[in-house]
Amino acid sequence: MPVPVLSDPGDADMGPPEAGARSRFAASSSIPSFASVLALDRRAVAGLAILLLFAVGYAVQHFWLARPEAVAVPALAAVAAPSGAEPSVPADSAPSRAGPGAGAEAVPGTGPAVVVDIGGRVHLPGLHTLPGGSRVADALRAAGGPLPETDTRNLNLARILTDGEQILVGEQAPAPGPVVGSGSGPPGAVVPRPPVSLNRATLEQLDSLPGVGPTLAQRILAYRTSHGSFRSLDQLRQVSGIGARTYAELRPLLTL
């Protein structure tokens, strides 16, 4: 007769052995998976931290290089004027000083037009109207230039023209002096030549006066250009180079 096997009452509560084994396997398999996820999260956090540090460093460097920098301006050292030196005056505010050479700075086209009589060996002799401040060279061009083989060395081509003057090219101006008259007087009688107009005389006419050379004649014309017409013969004394003796010789030969 078979002997019945008695089972432990506690075994009935624990259930089948297969079910317990599966539970233990599932619990043990979940532990490595969580550990791997945790390790992956740590690597991601470390990468994000490195990336964040790099971004912060780049931003700091960018703002540091782009910051405005103050540029030091060197102070200008004041230069003290030497004692006794006069302060400089701008050229446009300096008073003009008219002198014998002031007319040499005239520019063509400044001032009223001038009419000159150009004669001698030129292509177009006669009266020519030129802008104020023109020179003898301009008048010579207006007359078509000198004829071939004409000597113009006696002309000052840089001289400024005056209204009403006469320019003889290649010829000598007649010297003022006594001329032999023909008329009611006895034969061979000497008739005084009319005096030279101080306000209309040319360079050649002034040069022919006693005691006046080309340089002094040019000074008289320059003075007349810069100061205007002479108002009296005594004003000739203001021209540099004309003293009392020269003026006494010239006065009987001049008129306004």
C-alpha positions as a LaTeX table, in Angstrom:
\begin{tabular}{lrrr}
\hline
Residue & $x$ (\AA) & $y$ (\AA) & $z$ (\AA) \\
\hline
Met1 & 0.00 & 0.00 & 0.00 \\
Pro2 & 1.53 & 3.28 & $-1.14$ \\
Val3 & 2.40 & 5.75 & 1.52 \\
Pro4 & 0.87 & 9.16 & 0.94 \\
Val5 & 3.30 & 12.04 & 0.81 \\
Leu6 & 2.43 & 14.76 & 3.15 \\
Ser7 & 2.95 & 18.30 & 1.77 \\
Asp8 & 4.00 & 21.23 & 3.85 \\
Pro9 & 1.18 & 23.65 & 4.31 \\
Gly10 & 3.62 & 26.53 & 3.73 \\
Asp11 & 4.38 & 25.26 & 0.25 \\
Ala12 & 0.87 & 25.97 & $-0.82$ \\
Asp13 & 1.25 & 29.61 & 0.10 \\
Met14 & 4.48 & 30.10 & $-1.85$ \\
Gly15 & 2.96 & 28.97 & $-5.14$ \\
Pro16 & 4.69 & 27.13 & $-7.94$ \\
Pro17 & 8.47 & 27.24 & $-8.05$ \\
Glu18 & 8.52 & 28.44 & $-11.68$ \\
Ala19 & 6.66 & 31.63 & $-10.87$ \\
Gly20 & 9.13 & 32.58 & $-8.14$ \\
Ala21 & 12.08 & 31.98 & $-10.40$ \\
Arg22 & 10.69 & 34.26 & $-13.08$ \\
Ser23 & 10.13 & 37.04 & $-10.57$ \\
Arg24 & 13.68 & 36.80 & $-9.32$ \\
Phe25 & 15.04 & 36.85 & $-12.90$ \\
Ala26 & 13.02 & 39.92 & $-13.82$ \\
Ala27 & 14.22 & 41.75 & $-10.73$ \\
Ser28 & 17.82 & 40.82 & $-11.37$ \\
Ser29 & 17.65 & 41.83 & $-15.08$ \\
Ser30 & 16.25 & 45.28 & $-14.30$ \\
Ile31 & 19.29 & 46.28 & $-12.23$ \\
Pro32 & 21.87 & 46.35 & $-15.13$ \\
Ser33 & 19.45 & 48.25 & $-17.37$ \\
Phe34 & 18.99 & 51.03 & $-14.80$ \\
Ala35 & 22.72 & 51.19 & $-14.25$ \\
Ser36 & 23.36 & 51.60 & $-17.97$ \\
Val37 & 20.76 & 54.36 & $-18.21$ \\
Leu38 & 22.30 & 56.09 & $-15.22$ \\
Ala39 & 25.79 & 55.89 & $-16.81$ \\
Leu40 & 24.43 & 57.31 & $-20.07$ \\
Asp41 & 22.82 & 60.23 & $-18.23$ \\
Arg42 & 26.13 & 61.00 & $-16.53$ \\
Arg43 & 27.98 & 61.12 & $-19.85$ \\
Ala44 & 25.31 & 63.40 & $-21.34$ \\
Val45 & 25.47 & 65.72 & $-18.35$ \\
Ala46 & 29.28 & 65.83 & $-18.59$ \\
Gly47 & 29.09 & 66.64 & $-22.32$ \\
Leu48 & 26.52 & 69.36 & $-21.73$ \\
Ala49 & 28.67 & 70.82 & $-18.96$ \\
Ile50 & 31.74 & 70.91 & $-21.23$ \\
Leu51 & 29.70 & 72.49 & $-24.02$ \\
Leu52 & 28.29 & 75.07 & $-21.61$ \\
Leu53 & 31.76 & 75.94 & $-20.33$ \\
Phe54 & 33.02 & 76.36 & $-23.90$ \\
Ala55 & 30.07 & 78.64 & $-24.75$ \\
Val56 & 30.62 & 80.73 & $-21.63$ \\
Gly57 & 34.34 & 81.04 & $-22.38$ \\
Tyr58 & 33.66 & 82.09 & $-25.97$ \\
Ala59 & 31.11 & 84.69 & $-24.85$ \\
Val60 & 33.50 & 86.12 & $-22.26$ \\
Gln61 & 36.31 & 86.33 & $-24.80$ \\
His62 & 34.00 & 87.97 & $-27.37$ \\
Phe63 & 32.75 & 90.63 & $-24.98$ \\
Trp64 & 36.27 & 91.23 & $-23.65$ \\
Leu65 & 37.69 & 91.86 & $-27.11$ \\
Ala66 & 34.73 & 93.99 & $-28.17$ \\
Arg67 & 34.81 & 96.28 & $-25.16$ \\
Pro68 & 35.46 & 99.99 & $-25.92$ \\
Glu69 & 38.94 & 101.16 & $-25.04$ \\
Ala70 & 39.79 & 104.73 & $-24.15$ \\
Val71 & 42.48 & 106.22 & $-26.41$ \\
Ala72 & 44.76 & 108.64 & $-24.67$ \\
Val73 & 45.13 & 111.91 & $-26.58$ \\
Pro74 & 48.52 & 113.54 & $-26.08$ \\
Ala75 & 48.23 & 117.00 & $-24.67$ \\
Leu76 & 49.40 & 119.78 & $-26.95$ \\
Ala77 & 52.24 & 121.65 & $-25.42$ \\
Ala78 & 51.74 & 125.38 & $-25.56$ \\
Val79 & 54.57 & 127.07 & $-27.39$ \\
Ala80 & 55.45 & 130.32 & $-25.73$ \\
Ala81 & 56.22 & 133.16 & $-28.08$ \\
Pro82 & 59.64 & 134.68 & $-27.61$ \\
Ser83 & 59.67 & 137.90 & $-25.70$ \\
Gly84 & 59.38 & 140.93 & $-27.89$ \\
Ala85 & 57.94 & 138.98 & $-30.85$ \\
Glu86 & 54.83 & 140.38 & $-32.45$ \\
Pro87 & 51.79 & 138.08 & $-32.71$ \\
Ser88 & 51.25 & 136.68 & $-36.15$ \\
Val89 & 48.40 & 138.19 & $-38.10$ \\
Pro90 & 46.48 & 136.19 & $-40.74$ \\
Ala91 & 47.24 & 137.19 & $-44.27$ \\
Asp92 & 43.61 & 138.09 & $-45.02$ \\
Ser93 & 43.40 & 140.45 & $-42.02$ \\
Ala94 & 46.80 & 142.08 & $-42.37$ \\
Pro95 & 46.58 & 145.68 & $-43.55$ \\
Ser96 & 47.73 & 146.17 & $-47.09$ \\
Arg97 & 50.85 & 148.21 & $-47.50$ \\
Ala98 & 50.95 & 149.92 & $-50.81$ \\
Gly99 & 54.43 & 150.56 & $-52.04$ \\
Pro100 & 56.37 & 151.02 & $-55.22$ \\
Gly101 & 56.07 & 147.31 & $-56.06$ \\
Ala102 & 52.44 & 146.84 & $-55.03$ \\
Gly103 & 51.15 & 147.07 & $-58.58$ \\
Ala104 & 53.26 & 144.08 & $-59.64$ \\
Glu105 & 50.82 & 141.76 & $-57.88$ \\
Ala106 & 47.79 & 142.79 & $-59.90$ \\
Val107 & 45.87 & 140.00 & $-61.61$ \\
Pro108 & 44.29 & 140.42 & $-65.08$ \\
Gly109 & 40.56 & 140.95 & $-64.85$ \\
Thr110 & 40.66 & 142.85 & $-61.54$ \\
Gly111 & 39.69 & 146.47 & $-62.01$ \\
Pro112 & 38.37 & 148.53 & $-64.91$ \\
Ala113 & 39.49 & 147.83 & $-68.45$ \\
Val114 & 42.39 & 149.80 & $-69.90$ \\
Val115 & 42.82 & 151.13 & $-73.43$ \\
Val116 & 46.37 & 151.19 & $-74.79$ \\
Asp117 & 47.83 & 152.39 & $-78.08$ \\
Ile118 & 50.18 & 149.78 & $-79.52$ \\
Gly119 & 52.35 & 150.94 & $-82.38$ \\
Gly120 & 55.53 & 150.04 & $-84.16$ \\
Arg121 & 56.43 & 146.65 & $-85.56$ \\
Val122 & 53.33 & 144.61 & $-84.68$ \\
His123 & 50.77 & 142.84 & $-86.83$ \\
Leu124 & 47.74 & 144.75 & $-85.49$ \\
Pro125 & 48.79 & 148.25 & $-84.43$ \\
Gly126 & 46.24 & 150.63 & $-82.94$ \\
Leu127 & 43.99 & 150.89 & $-79.90$ \\
His128 & 43.33 & 147.75 & $-77.89$ \\
Thr129 & 41.08 & 147.30 & $-74.85$ \\
Leu130 & 42.41 & 144.90 & $-72.23$ \\
Pro131 & 41.20 & 143.82 & $-68.76$ \\
Gly132 & 42.51 & 145.72 & $-65.78$ \\
Gly133 & 45.76 & 144.32 & $-64.45$ \\
Ser134 & 46.97 & 143.18 & $-67.87$ \\
Arg135 & 50.65 & 143.40 & $-68.68$ \\
Val136 & 52.70 & 144.49 & $-71.68$ \\
Ala137 & 52.94 & 140.85 & $-72.78$ \\
Asp138 & 49.12 & 140.69 & $-72.94$ \\
Ala139 & 49.00 & 143.86 & $-75.02$ \\
Leu140 & 51.62 & 142.45 & $-77.38$ \\
Arg141 & 49.52 & 139.32 & $-77.89$ \\
Ala142 & 46.42 & 141.44 & $-78.50$ \\
Ala143 & 48.30 & 143.23 & $-81.28$ \\
Gly144 & 49.08 & 139.94 & $-82.99$ \\
Gly145 & 52.64 & 139.76 & $-81.72$ \\
Pro146 & 55.76 & 141.47 & $-83.06$ \\
Leu147 & 56.85 & 141.25 & $-86.67$ \\
Pro148 & 59.72 & 138.91 & $-87.56$ \\
Glu149 & 63.19 & 140.04 & $-86.52$ \\
Thr150 & 61.76 & 142.68 & $-84.17$ \\
Asp151 & 63.86 & 143.45 & $-81.13$ \\
Thr152 & 61.65 & 143.58 & $-78.02$ \\
Arg153 & 64.43 & 143.66 & $-75.43$ \\
Asn154 & 63.67 & 147.29 & $-74.62$ \\
Leu155 & 60.14 & 146.33 & $-73.49$ \\
Asn156 & 59.37 & 145.24 & $-69.96$ \\
Leu157 & 56.86 & 142.48 & $-70.74$ \\
Ala158 & 55.95 & 142.06 & $-67.04$ \\
Arg159 & 54.97 & 145.71 & $-66.54$ \\
Ile160 & 51.30 & 146.35 & $-65.72$ \\
Leu161 & 49.48 & 148.51 & $-68.23$ \\
Thr162 & 47.96 & 151.87 & $-67.41$ \\
Asp163 & 44.96 & 153.33 & $-69.15$ \\
Gly164 & 45.80 & 155.59 & $-72.08$ \\
Glu165 & 49.46 & 154.69 & $-72.45$ \\
Gln166 & 51.29 & 154.09 & $-75.71$ \\
Ile167 & 53.58 & 151.14 & $-76.41$ \\
Leu168 & 56.05 & 151.32 & $-79.28$ \\
Val169 & 57.38 & 147.93 & $-80.35$ \\
Gly170 & 60.77 & 147.88 & $-82.04$ \\
Glu171 & 61.04 & 151.67 & $-82.07$ \\
Gln172 & 62.43 & 154.25 & $-79.69$ \\
Ala173 & 60.00 & 156.76 & $-78.24$ \\
Pro174 & 60.81 & 160.34 & $-79.18$ \\
Ala175 & 62.61 & 162.09 & $-76.35$ \\
Pro176 & 60.80 & 165.11 & $-74.99$ \\
Gly177 & 62.82 & 168.24 & $-75.53$ \\
Pro178 & 62.94 & 171.48 & $-77.41$ \\
Val179 & 61.89 & 171.32 & $-81.04$ \\
Val180 & 62.52 & 173.73 & $-83.86$ \\
Gly181 & 59.34 & 175.63 & $-84.55$ \\
Ser182 & 58.07 & 176.81 & $-87.89$ \\
Gly183 & 55.72 & 179.74 & $-87.96$ \\
Ser184 & 55.76 & 183.32 & $-86.91$ \\
Gly185 & 59.05 & 182.99 & $-85.04$ \\
Pro186 & 62.41 & 183.62 & $-86.61$ \\
Pro187 & 64.03 & 180.73 & $-88.52$ \\
Gly188 & 65.70 & 178.21 & $-86.20$ \\
Ala189 & 63.81 & 179.42 & $-83.15$ \\
Val190 & 63.59 & 176.80 & $-80.42$ \\
Val191 & 60.06 & 176.11 & $-79.14$ \\
Pro192 & 59.78 & 174.28 & $-75.79$ \\
Arg193 & 58.09 & 170.85 & $-75.97$ \\
Pro194 & 54.86 & 170.49 & $-73.99$ \\
Pro195 & 55.42 & 168.95 & $-70.54$ \\
Val196 & 54.88 & 165.23 & $-70.02$ \\
Ser197 & 51.61 & 164.23 & $-68.34$ \\
Leu198 & 52.47 & 162.46 & $-65.11$ \\
Asn199 & 49.16 & 160.55 & $-65.16$ \\
Arg200 & 49.39 & 159.45 & $-68.82$ \\
Ala201 & 53.10 & 159.07 & $-69.51$ \\
Thr202 & 54.39 & 155.70 & $-70.70$ \\
Leu203 & 57.46 & 153.95 & $-69.41$ \\
Glu204 & 59.45 & 155.14 & $-72.41$ \\
Gln205 & 58.40 & 158.76 & $-71.92$ \\
Leu206 & 59.31 & 158.73 & $-68.23$ \\
Asp207 & 62.59 & 156.99 & $-69.00$ \\
Ser208 & 63.54 & 159.80 & $-71.37$ \\
Leu209 & 63.23 & 162.47 & $-68.66$ \\
Pro210 & 66.50 & 163.76 & $-67.18$ \\
Gly211 & 67.56 & 161.87 & $-64.08$ \\
Val212 & 64.98 & 159.12 & $-64.65$ \\
Gly213 & 66.08 & 155.67 & $-65.79$ \\
Pro214 & 64.11 & 152.48 & $-66.46$ \\
Thr215 & 64.06 & 151.52 & $-62.79$ \\
Leu216 & 62.78 & 154.87 & $-61.54$ \\
Ala217 & 60.28 & 155.09 & $-64.39$ \\
Gln218 & 58.92 & 151.67 & $-63.40$ \\
Arg219 & 58.57 & 152.86 & $-59.78$ \\
Ile220 & 56.58 & 155.90 & $-60.90$ \\
Leu221 & 54.21 & 153.68 & $-62.92$ \\
Ala222 & 53.87 & 151.22 & $-60.03$ \\
Tyr223 & 53.07 & 154.06 & $-57.62$ \\
Arg224 & 50.48 & 155.42 & $-60.06$ \\
Thr225 & 48.92 & 151.97 & $-60.41$ \\
Ser226 & 48.67 & 151.33 & $-56.68$ \\
His227 & 47.66 & 154.85 & $-55.55$ \\
Gly228 & 45.70 & 156.05 & $-58.55$ \\
Ser229 & 46.26 & 159.24 & $-60.49$ \\
Phe230 & 48.60 & 161.88 & $-59.13$ \\
Arg231 & 46.64 & 164.73 & $-57.55$ \\
Ser232 & 49.62 & 167.08 & $-57.43$ \\
Leu233 & 53.17 & 167.15 & $-58.72$ \\
Asp234 & 54.45 & 167.27 & $-55.15$ \\
Gln235 & 53.11 & 163.73 & $-54.71$ \\
Leu236 & 55.98 & 162.58 & $-56.94$ \\
Arg237 & 58.28 & 163.08 & $-53.94$ \\
Gln238 & 56.66 & 160.00 & $-52.35$ \\
Val239 & 58.14 & 157.73 & $-55.02$ \\
Ser240 & 61.26 & 155.98 & $-53.77$ \\
Gly241 & 64.38 & 157.31 & $-55.46$ \\
Ile242 & 63.17 & 160.85 & $-56.19$ \\
Gly243 & 64.92 & 163.32 & $-53.96$ \\
Ala244 & 64.72 & 167.08 & $-53.79$ \\
Arg245 & 67.33 & 167.61 & $-56.50$ \\
Thr246 & 65.71 & 165.19 & $-58.98$ \\
Tyr247 & 62.28 & 166.61 & $-58.26$ \\
Ala248 & 63.52 & 170.16 & $-58.91$ \\
Glu249 & 64.80 & 169.08 & $-62.33$ \\
Leu250 & 61.62 & 167.19 & $-63.24$ \\
Arg251 & 58.97 & 169.62 & $-62.05$ \\
Pro252 & 59.24 & 172.08 & $-65.00$ \\
Leu253 & 58.95 & 169.15 & $-67.44$ \\
Leu254 & 55.85 & 167.56 & $-65.91$ \\
Thr255 & 52.16 & 168.22 & $-65.68$ \\
Leu256 & 49.18 & 166.31 & $-64.34$ \\
\hline
\end{tabular}
